[in-house]
Structure formats: structure tokens, C-alpha cells
Coordinates of C-alpha atoms in Angstrom, one line a residue:
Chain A
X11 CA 6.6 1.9 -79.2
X12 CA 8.8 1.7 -82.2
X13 CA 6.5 0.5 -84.5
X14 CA 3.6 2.4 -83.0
X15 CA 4.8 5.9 -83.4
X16 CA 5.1 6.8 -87.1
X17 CA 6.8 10.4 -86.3
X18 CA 9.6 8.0 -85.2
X19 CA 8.8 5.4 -88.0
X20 CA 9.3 8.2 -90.4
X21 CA 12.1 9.8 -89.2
X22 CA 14.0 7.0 -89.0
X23 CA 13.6 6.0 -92.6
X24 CA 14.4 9.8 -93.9
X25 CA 17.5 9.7 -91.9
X26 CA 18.9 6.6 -93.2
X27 CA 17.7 7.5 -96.2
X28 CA 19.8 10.3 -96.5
X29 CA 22.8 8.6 -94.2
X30 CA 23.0 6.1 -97.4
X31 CA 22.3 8.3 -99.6
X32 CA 25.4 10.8 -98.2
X33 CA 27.4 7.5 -97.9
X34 CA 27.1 6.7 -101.5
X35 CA 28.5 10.4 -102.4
X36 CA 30.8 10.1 -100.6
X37 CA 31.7 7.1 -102.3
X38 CA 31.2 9.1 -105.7
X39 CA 33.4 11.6 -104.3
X40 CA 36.4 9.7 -103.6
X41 CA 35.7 7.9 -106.5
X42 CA 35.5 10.3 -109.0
X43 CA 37.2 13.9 -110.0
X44 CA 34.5 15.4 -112.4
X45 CA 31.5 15.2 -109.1
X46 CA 33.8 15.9 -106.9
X47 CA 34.9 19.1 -108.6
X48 CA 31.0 19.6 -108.8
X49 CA 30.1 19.1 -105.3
X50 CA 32.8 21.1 -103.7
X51 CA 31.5 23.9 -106.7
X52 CA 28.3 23.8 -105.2
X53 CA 29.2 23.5 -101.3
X54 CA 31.5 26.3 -102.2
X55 CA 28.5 28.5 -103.8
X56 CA 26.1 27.2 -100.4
X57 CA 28.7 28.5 -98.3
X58 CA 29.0 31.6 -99.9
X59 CA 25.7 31.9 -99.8
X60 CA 24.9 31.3 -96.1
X61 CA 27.9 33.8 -95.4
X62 CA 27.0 36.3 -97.2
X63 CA 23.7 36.5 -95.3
X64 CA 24.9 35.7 -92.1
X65 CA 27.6 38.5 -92.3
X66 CA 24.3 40.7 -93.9
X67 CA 22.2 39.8 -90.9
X68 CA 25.2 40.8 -88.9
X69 CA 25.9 43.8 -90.3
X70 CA 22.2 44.6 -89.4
X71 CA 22.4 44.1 -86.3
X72 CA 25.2 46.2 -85.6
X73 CA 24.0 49.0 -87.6
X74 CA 23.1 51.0 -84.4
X75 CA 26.7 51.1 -83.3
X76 CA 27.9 51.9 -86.8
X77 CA 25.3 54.8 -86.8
X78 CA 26.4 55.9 -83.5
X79 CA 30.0 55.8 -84.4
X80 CA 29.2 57.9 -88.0
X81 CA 27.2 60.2 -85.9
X82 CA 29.8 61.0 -83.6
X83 CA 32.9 61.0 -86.5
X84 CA 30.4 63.6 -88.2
X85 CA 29.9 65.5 -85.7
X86 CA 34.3 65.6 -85.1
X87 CA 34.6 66.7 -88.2
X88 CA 32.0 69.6 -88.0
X89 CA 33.9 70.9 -84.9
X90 CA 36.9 70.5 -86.7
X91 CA 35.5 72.6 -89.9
X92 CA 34.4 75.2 -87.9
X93 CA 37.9 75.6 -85.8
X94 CA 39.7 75.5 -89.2
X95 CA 37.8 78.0 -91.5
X96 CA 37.7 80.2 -88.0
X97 CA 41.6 79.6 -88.4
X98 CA 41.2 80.8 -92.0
X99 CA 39.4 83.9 -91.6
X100 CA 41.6 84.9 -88.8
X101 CA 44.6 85.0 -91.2
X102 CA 42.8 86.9 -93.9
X103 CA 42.3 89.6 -91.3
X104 CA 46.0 90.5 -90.3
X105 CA 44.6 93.4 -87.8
X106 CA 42.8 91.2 -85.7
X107 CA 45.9 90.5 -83.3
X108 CA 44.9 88.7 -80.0
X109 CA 41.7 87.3 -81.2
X110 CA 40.7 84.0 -80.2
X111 CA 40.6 81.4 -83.0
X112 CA 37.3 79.8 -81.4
X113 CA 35.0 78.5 -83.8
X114 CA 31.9 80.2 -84.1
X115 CA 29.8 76.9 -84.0
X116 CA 30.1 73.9 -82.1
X117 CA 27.4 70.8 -82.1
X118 CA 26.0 68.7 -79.1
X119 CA 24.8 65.3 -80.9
X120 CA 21.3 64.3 -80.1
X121 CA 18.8 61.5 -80.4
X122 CA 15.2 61.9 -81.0
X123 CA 12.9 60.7 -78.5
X124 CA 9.9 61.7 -79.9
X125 CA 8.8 63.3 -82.8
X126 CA 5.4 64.2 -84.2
X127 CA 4.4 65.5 -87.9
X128 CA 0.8 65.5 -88.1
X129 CA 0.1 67.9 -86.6
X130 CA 0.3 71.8 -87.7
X131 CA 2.3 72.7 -84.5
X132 CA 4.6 70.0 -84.1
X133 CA 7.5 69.4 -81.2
X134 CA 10.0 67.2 -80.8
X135 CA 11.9 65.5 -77.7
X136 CA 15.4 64.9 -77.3
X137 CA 17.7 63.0 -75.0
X138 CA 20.0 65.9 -74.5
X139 CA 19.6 68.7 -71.5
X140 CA 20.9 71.1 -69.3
X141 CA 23.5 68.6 -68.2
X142 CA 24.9 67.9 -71.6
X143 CA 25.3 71.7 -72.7
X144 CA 21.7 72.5 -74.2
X145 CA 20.1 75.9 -73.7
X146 CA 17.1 77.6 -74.7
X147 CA 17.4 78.9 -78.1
X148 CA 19.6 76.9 -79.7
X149 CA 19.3 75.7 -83.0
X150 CA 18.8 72.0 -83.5
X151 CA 19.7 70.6 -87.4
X152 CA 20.6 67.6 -89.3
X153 CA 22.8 67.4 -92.4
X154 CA 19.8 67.5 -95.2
X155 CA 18.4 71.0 -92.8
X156 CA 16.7 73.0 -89.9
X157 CA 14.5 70.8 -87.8
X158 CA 13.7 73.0 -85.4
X159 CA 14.8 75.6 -82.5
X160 CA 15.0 74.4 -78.4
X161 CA 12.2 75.9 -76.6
X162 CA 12.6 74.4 -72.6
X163 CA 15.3 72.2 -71.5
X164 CA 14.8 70.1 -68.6
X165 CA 18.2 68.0 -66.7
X166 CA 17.9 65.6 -69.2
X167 CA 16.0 66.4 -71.8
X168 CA 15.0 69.0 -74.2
X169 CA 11.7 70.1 -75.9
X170 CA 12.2 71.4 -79.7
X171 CA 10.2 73.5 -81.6
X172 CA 10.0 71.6 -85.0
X173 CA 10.3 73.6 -88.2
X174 CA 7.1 71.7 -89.1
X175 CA 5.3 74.0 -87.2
X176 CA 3.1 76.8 -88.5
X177 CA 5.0 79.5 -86.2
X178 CA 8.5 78.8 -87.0
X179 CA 10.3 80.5 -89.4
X180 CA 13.9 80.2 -90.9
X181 CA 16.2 82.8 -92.5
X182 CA 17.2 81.2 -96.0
X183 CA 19.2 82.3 -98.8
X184 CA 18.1 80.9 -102.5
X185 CA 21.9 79.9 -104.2
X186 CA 23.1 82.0 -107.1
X187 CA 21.5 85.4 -106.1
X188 CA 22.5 84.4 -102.1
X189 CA 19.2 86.8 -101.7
X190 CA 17.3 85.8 -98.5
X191 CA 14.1 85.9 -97.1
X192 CA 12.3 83.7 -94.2
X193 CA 11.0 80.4 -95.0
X194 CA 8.2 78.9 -93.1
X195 CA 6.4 75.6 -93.0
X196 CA 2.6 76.3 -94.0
X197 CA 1.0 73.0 -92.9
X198 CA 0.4 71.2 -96.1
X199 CA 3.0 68.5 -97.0
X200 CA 6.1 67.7 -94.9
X201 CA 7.8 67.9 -97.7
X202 CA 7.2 71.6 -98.8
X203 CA 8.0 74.9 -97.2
X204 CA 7.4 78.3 -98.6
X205 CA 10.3 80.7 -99.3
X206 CA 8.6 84.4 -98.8
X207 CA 9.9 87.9 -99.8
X208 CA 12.9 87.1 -102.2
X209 CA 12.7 91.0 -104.3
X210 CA 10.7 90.6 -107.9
X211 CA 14.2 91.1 -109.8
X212 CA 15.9 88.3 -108.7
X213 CA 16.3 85.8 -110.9
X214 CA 15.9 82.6 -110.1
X215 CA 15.0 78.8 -111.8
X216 CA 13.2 75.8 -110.3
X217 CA 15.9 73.0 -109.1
X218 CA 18.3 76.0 -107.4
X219 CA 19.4 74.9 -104.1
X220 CA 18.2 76.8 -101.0
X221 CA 20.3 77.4 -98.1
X222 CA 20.3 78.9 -94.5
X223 CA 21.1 82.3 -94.2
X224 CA 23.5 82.1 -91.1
X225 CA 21.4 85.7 -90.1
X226 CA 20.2 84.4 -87.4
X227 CA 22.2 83.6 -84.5
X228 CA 21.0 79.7 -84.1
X229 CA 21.8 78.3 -87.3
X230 CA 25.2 78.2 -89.7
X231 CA 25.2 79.5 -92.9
X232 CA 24.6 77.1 -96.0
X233 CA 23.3 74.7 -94.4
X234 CA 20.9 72.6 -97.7
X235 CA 17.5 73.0 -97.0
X236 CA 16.0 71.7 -100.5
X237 CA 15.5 72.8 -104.1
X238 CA 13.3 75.8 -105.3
X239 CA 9.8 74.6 -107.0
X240 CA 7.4 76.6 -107.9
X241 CA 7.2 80.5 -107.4
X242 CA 4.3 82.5 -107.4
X243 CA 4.5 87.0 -108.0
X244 CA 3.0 88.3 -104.2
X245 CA 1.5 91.9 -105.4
X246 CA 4.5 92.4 -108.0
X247 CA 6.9 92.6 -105.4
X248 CA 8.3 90.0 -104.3
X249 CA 8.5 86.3 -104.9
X250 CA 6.7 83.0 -103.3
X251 CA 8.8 79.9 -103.9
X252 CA 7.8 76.5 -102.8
X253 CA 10.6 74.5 -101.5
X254 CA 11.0 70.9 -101.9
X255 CA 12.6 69.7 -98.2
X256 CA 15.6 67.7 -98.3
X257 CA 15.4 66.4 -94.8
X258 CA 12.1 63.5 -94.6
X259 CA 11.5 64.7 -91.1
X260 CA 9.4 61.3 -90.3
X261 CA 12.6 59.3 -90.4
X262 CA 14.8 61.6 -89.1
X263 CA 16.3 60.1 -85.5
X264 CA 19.6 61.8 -84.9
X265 CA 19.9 65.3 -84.7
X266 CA 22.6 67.9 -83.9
X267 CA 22.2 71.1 -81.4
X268 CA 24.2 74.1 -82.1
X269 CA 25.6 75.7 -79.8
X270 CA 26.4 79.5 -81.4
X271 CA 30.0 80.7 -79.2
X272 CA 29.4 84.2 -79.8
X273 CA 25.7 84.3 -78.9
X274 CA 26.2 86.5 -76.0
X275 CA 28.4 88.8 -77.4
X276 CA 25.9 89.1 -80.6
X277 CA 23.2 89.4 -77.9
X278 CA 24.5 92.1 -76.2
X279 CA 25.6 93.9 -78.5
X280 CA 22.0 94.0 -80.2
X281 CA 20.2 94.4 -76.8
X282 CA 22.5 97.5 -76.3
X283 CA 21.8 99.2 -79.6
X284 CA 17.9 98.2 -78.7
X285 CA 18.2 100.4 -75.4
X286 CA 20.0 103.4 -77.4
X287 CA 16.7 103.2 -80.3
X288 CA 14.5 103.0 -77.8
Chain B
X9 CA 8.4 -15.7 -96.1
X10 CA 11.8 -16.4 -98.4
X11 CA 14.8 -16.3 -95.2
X12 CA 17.4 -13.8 -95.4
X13 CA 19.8 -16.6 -96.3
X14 CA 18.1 -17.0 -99.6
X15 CA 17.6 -13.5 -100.5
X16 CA 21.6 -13.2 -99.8
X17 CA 22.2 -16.2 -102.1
X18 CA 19.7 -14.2 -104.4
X19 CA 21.6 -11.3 -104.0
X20 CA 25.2 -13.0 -105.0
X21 CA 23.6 -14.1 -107.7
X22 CA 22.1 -11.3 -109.3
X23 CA 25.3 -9.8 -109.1
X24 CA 27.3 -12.3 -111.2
X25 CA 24.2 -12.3 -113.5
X26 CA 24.5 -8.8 -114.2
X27 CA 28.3 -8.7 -114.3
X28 CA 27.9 -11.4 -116.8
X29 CA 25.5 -9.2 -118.6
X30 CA 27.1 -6.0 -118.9
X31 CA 30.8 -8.2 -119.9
X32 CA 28.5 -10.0 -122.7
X33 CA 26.5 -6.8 -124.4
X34 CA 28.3 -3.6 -125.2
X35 CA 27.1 -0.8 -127.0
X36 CA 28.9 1.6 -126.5
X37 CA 27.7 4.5 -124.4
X38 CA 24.5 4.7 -125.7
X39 CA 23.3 1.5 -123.4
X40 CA 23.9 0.5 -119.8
X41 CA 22.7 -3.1 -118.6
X42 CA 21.2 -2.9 -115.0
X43 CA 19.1 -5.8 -114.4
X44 CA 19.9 -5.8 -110.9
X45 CA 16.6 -3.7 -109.7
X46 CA 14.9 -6.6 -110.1
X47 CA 15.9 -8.2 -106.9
X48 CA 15.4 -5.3 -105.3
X49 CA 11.9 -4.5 -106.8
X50 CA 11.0 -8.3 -106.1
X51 CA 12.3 -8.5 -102.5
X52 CA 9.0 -9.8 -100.6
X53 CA 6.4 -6.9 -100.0
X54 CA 6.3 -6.8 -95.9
X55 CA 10.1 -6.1 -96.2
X56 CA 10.2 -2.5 -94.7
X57 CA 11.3 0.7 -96.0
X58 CA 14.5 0.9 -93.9
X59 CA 15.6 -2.7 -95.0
X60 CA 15.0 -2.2 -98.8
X61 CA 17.0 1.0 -98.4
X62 CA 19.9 -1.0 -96.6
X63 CA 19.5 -4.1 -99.5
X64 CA 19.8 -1.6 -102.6
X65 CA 22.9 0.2 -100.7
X66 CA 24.7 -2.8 -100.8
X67 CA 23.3 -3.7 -104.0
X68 CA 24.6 -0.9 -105.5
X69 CA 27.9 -0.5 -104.1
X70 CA 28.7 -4.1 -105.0
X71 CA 27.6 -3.4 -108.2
X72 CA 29.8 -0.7 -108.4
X73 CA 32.6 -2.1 -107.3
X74 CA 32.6 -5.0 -109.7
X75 CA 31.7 -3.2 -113.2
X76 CA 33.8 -0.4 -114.4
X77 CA 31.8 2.5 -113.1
X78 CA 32.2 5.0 -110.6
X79 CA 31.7 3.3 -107.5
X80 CA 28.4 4.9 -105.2
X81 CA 26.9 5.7 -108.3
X82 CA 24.2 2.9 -108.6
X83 CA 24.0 2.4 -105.0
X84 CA 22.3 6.1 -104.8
X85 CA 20.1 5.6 -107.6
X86 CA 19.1 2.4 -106.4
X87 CA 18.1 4.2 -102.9
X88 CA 16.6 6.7 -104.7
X89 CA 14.4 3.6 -106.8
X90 CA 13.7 2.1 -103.9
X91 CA 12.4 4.8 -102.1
X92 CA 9.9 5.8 -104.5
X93 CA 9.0 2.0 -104.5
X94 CA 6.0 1.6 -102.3
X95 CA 3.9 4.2 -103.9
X96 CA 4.8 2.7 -107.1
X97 CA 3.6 -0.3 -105.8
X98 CA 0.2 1.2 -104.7
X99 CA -0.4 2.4 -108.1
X100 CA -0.8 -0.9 -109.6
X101 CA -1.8 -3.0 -106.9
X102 CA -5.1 -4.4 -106.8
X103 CA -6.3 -5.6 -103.7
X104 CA -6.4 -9.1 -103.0
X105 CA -3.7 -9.6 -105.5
X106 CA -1.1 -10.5 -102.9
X107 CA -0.7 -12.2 -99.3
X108 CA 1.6 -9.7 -97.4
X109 CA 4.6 -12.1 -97.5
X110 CA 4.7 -13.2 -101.2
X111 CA 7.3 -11.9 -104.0
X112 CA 5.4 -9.4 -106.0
X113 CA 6.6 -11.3 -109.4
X114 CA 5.0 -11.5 -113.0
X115 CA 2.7 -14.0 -111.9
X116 CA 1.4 -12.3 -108.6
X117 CA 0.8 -9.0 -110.9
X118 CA 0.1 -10.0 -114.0
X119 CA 2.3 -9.1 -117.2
X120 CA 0.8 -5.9 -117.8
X121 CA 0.7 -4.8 -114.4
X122 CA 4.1 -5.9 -113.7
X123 CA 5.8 -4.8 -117.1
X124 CA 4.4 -1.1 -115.8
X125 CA 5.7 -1.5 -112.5
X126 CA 9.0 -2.6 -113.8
X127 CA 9.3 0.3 -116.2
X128 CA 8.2 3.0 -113.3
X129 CA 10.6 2.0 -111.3
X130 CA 14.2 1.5 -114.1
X131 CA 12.8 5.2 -115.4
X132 CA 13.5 6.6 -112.0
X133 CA 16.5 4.7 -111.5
X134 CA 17.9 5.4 -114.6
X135 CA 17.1 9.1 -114.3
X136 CA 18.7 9.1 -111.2
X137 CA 21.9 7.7 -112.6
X138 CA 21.9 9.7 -115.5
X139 CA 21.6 12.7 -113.0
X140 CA 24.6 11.5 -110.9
X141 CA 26.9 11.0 -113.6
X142 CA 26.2 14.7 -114.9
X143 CA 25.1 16.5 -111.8
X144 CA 22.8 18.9 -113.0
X145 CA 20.3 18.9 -115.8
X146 CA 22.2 20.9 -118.7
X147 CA 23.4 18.2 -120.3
X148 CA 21.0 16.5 -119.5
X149 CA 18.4 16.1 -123.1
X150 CA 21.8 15.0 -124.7
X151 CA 21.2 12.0 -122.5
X152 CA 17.6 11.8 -123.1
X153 CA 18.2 8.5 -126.0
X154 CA 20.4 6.9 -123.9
X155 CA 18.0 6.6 -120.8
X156 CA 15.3 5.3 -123.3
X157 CA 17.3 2.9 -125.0
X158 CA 18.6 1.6 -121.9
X159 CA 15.2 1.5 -120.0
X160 CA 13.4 -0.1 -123.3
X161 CA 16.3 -3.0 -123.4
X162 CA 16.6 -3.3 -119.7
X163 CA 13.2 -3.9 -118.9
X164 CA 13.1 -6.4 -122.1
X165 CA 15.8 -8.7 -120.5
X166 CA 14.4 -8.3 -116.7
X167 CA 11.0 -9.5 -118.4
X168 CA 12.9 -12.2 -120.2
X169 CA 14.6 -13.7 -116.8
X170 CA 11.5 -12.8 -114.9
X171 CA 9.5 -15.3 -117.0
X172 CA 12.1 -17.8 -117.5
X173 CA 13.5 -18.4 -113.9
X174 CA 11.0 -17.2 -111.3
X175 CA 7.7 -17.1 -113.4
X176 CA 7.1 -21.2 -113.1
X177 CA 8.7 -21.3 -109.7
X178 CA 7.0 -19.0 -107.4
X179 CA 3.7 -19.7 -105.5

């Protein structure tokens, strides 16, 4: 059998090939300081090597939790933005006595389930639902903008109306002139959205930053949307600006929900004042 | 088939030949004497892999141990040589030139055929040692004259007691 196999045949004579072969350096070794000081250079470099990519491969692999962790860190620190600087503005207004120091924003943190953007009316599905918080109307964002506004919520889930969708539209402000005007996805490029109805005598240059409005009661204010474009003249009135998106809504996976703490006061008040128009 | 017993009294003496050797000619550092391969590239052709392998360890290391130089040094070049020895061996041998148990020697080969084979085989192991010594190949063109000079003289004297003690003797 020995003789007759020549996997084994060859095998053998590769491993004591390299059993005398690592004999005889380790003879070298012992023997002499300049190889030795090589070898353990290069073993050194090897190991490096192989630890560098095994903590890399590592690292990998736990970059889930490390998302998870940043998502939910970010999301402490938003809270805790929005309690301070409702702190703040409760101190710059001395009459206010008795007045909560709520903040006016808080965030549920959501993952995306499923999200299309092919389409010109586009949805997405999150793992967050009646039980966690969400309600219909909220506002749903992500650091780099709006992605969309919660249209049903189920127990567990809800369904968002992407801003990639033809009949969404978001109030936003264009930086220096803070002047506002809705901004709506027109179907073309995920990357684009259109800026509408900023007056013809603001001024304006391509690269200025455009923001949310915070007019609306689902979003914050000044939240980065992207940078103005191009602008076209609509009947010498008003202004067209493309916007080039921030947010790359095809790799977007974790989202935040805001939850507005004054909605119902702000929508009772308006539904009152609608009744006395009326 | 030549016993074991006489390729270890082979073996003893190639090692006092070739201490004698390197005591008797010295160069300087330009020239190392290793006539030594030639037992090892003249141990009889059925000897297997495994056992050539095992020969030139010993080889080596006794080698080592009795010149000046850093000992494991020639024993892995002369694995290395011996390794690389069968194809060597199929590039210049013609068929019908040996029985399977003879001495591949000058007058089994022929002197062209074994000077070649001779010279194959010290290039690699002197490549091998020069490779060792430096480990790595920067140094290693500064090293280029030495390996020639030493290949050119060794092969000249493995010729020289090729012919004169085994050439008349063998089969």
C-alpha cells in the first residue's frame, strides 16, 4: 500500500523534506546570530501580518454590533441635544415660569426591512410599530436627511412613505437666506430633488447647503438634506434648484422615527383656528 | 547494489576528503571547497527520494560540524540539491544508459553528460548556500563571483577525483 499510493509516496517525501529542512534551521538558528536575527524579523513581520488580518476579519464580523451600539449612542445623544437646547431656550425666556423642559423631539431607532427605489412611488418597511411608540405621521430620517413620513403602523411594523416618491414633499430652507420652499423628489435620479418656490431675489450659489425647515410638525429643523445645483427662473418669480441628496437612499439600513412631543398641542391648536376660518 | 556499509565507509570518507580539502586550499572568501555533493549525487539511482534526503542531512550537518562554518548551513542546501536531483537526472539521462542499481558515475554518463550533471546540481547547491548565509537576495549579485568561482573550481576537482578513484573502478 505504501508504495502503491503515490498521494502517500508524495507526501511523505514533502514532509520530511521540510522536517530536515526545518531541522537544519534550526541548527542555523542556534548556531548563528545574523539568521537568527533574520528569521525572527521575518516570523515577526508573518505574525503581524496574519494578526493584522485576523483582528480585520474580526473586526468585520462584529461590525453589526458596533453599528448597533453607534446607532443607539447616536440616538442618546440626539435625545440628549434636544432636552438641553429645550433647557436653553427655557432660560432665554424668563416669563415662561412652570413650563416643562421637555424636548420637543425625541427619536425611536429603526431598521429597514425593506426598501425599494425604482420605482416612482417608493415605500419602505420598518421593524418598528405600534408597540415600540410609532404612529401615523411621524417623520422618519437619518443623519445625511428625510427618508420619508409613516403612513400605517401595524404591532410590529410600520409602512413609510419614502421621500423618493413623486407625492412627497418636504419643507426646506436653502442656508444663508434660511428662505424655504417645498422640496420634492421628481422621479429622475435618486440622487436629485427639486427645491421649488424660493422668491427670485434671493440670492443664492451652487454648493449652499439645504436644510429642513422644521415647519412642519414631523421633521426638526436643520436637518442636511444636500447642496444646491443647478437653478432654473419659473416665470420670473421664483427659483428651481436642483439638489444634490446627501443621503444614498439604496444603502441606507438604519433609520430614526421622530416622535414630535408637541404634536397635539400644535394640532389642536391649528384644527381650532381651522373651525373658526371656516 | 553497493550495501549501506560501504556507502557509510563512503560517506566517512568523503568527509575527511573534503576536510582535508578545505584545510589545504584557502582563498579567502571568494572560494568555498564542497566536494562533498559528489557522494551524494553518486549514491546508486534506485536509492529513493526519502533516503537521499536523510543521506545529505547527515552529510551536511557533519560537514558542518567539522569545518568552520555555521553548522545546518550545508545540510539544507544539500537537501535542497538533492531534491532537485532526480529531474536533473532525467534531463541527461539517456535510456539504456544505466541498470537501475548502478552508480550514475563518469563512466556510466559519459564526460559531457556527467560534467553537466555535476554542474546543475553544485549551481543549485551553491545558490542555496549562498542564500542561507545572506537570507534574502539583496546582497545577493555582490555574491554573484563568488558562486562562480566556487562552482567552476569545485566541479574541476570533483571531476579530477571522479576520474582518478572511481572512473577505472566501477562496473
Amino acid at each position: 500500500m505504501w508504495k502503491k499510493s503515490p498521494l502517500i509516496r508524495v507526501s511523505t517525501t514533502i514532509l520530511l523534506f521540510l522536517f530536515l529542512e526545518g531541522a537544519s534551521f534550526f541548527f542555523i538558528v542556534e548556531d548563528s546570530l545574523f539568521q537568527q536575527i533574520k528569521i525572527s524579523g521575518t516570523l515577526m513581520y508573518v505574525k503581524g501580518e496574519i494578526s493584522s488580518f485576523i483582528s480585520d476579519v474580526r473586526y468585520f464580523v462584529g461590525l453589526k454590533e458596533v453599528n448597533y451600539m453607534l446607532l443607539e449612542e447616536n440616538l442618546d445623544l440626539k435625545n440628549r441635544v434636544e432636552e438641553l437646547s429645550a433647557k436653553l431656550k427655557l432660560n432665554d425666556t424668563i416669563t415662561t415660569n412652570g413650563q416643562s423642559s421637555n424636548p420637543k423631539f425625541s427619536y425611536i431607532p429603526a431598521k429597514i426591512i425593506s426598501n425599494s427605489t425604482n420605482k416612482l412611488q417608493n415605500f419602505i418597511i420598518l421593524n418598528k410599530g405600534k408597540i415600540h411608540g410609532v404612529e401615523k405621521d411621524m417623520g422618519v430620517i437619518s443623519p445625511l436627511g428625510v427618508v420619508g413620513i409613516v403612513s400605517s403602523v401595524s404591532n410590529n411594523f410600520s409602512y413609510v412613505i419614502s421621500f423618493l416618491n413623486i407625492t412627497q414633499s418636504v419643507s426646506a430652507k436653502i442656508a444663508p437666506s434660511q428662505s424655504f420652499g417645498p422640496m420634492t423628489w421628481e422621479g429622475r435620479s435618486t440622487n436629485y430633488a427639486t427645491l421649488s418656490e424660493i422668491p427670485y431675489h434671493i440670492k443664492f450659489t451652487t454648493g449652499d447647503t439645504v436644510y429642513t425647515s422644521g415647519f412642519s410638525t414631523m421633521f426638526p429643523p436643520d436637518i442636511p438634506l444636500g447642496t444646491a445645483m443647478e437653478s432654473t427662473l419659473i416665470k420670473g418669480a421664483h427659483h428651481k434648484i436642483e439638489v444634490k441628496l446627501f443621503q444614498d437612499y439604496n444603502t441606507l439600513h438604519y433609520v430614526n422615527i421622530v416622535i414630535n412631543n408637541n404634536k397635539k398641542e400644535l394640532d389642536q391648536i391649528i384644527k381650532e383656528n381651522e373651525i373658526q376660518f371656516k | 547494489m553497493r550495501s549501506n556499509s560501504s556507502s557509510f565507509l563512503l560517506f566517512i570518507s568523503f568527509v575527511v576528503l573534503q576536510m582535508v580539502f578545505t584545510s589545504l586550499i584557502d582563498f579567502g572568501p571568494l572560494l568555498f571547497i564542497s566536494i562533498y555533493p559528489l557522494f551524494l549525487l553518486t549514491l546508486p539511482i534506485n536509492t529513493s527520494i526519502n533516503k537521499l534526503m536523510i543521506w545529505a542531512f547527515f552529510m551536511g550537518l557533519t560537514i558542518d560540524y567539522f569545518s568552520n562554518s555555521i553548522l545546518g548551513i550545508n545540510s539544507a542546501a544539500s537537501i535542497i540539491m538533492v531534491t532537485c536531483q532526480p529531474w536533473i537526472f532525467k534531463l541527461i539521462y539517456r535510456k539504456g544508459d544505466l541498470e537501475n542499481q548502478i552508480r550514475p558515475g563518469m563512466k556510466q554518463l559519459g564526460f559531457y553528460r556527467f560534467t553537466a550533471y555535476i554542474t546543475i546540481c553544485l549551481t543549485i547547491h551553491h545558490i542555496a548556500v549562498t542564500l542561507i548565509e545572506d537570507f534574502g537576495l539583496i546582497g545577493f549579485t555582490y555574491h554573484i563571483p563568488r558562486v562562480l568561482i566556487s562552482i567552476l573550481v569545485n566541479t574541476i576537482i570533483i571531476l579530477i577525483i571522479e576520474f582518478g578513484v572511481f572512473y577505472k573502478r566501477s562496473i
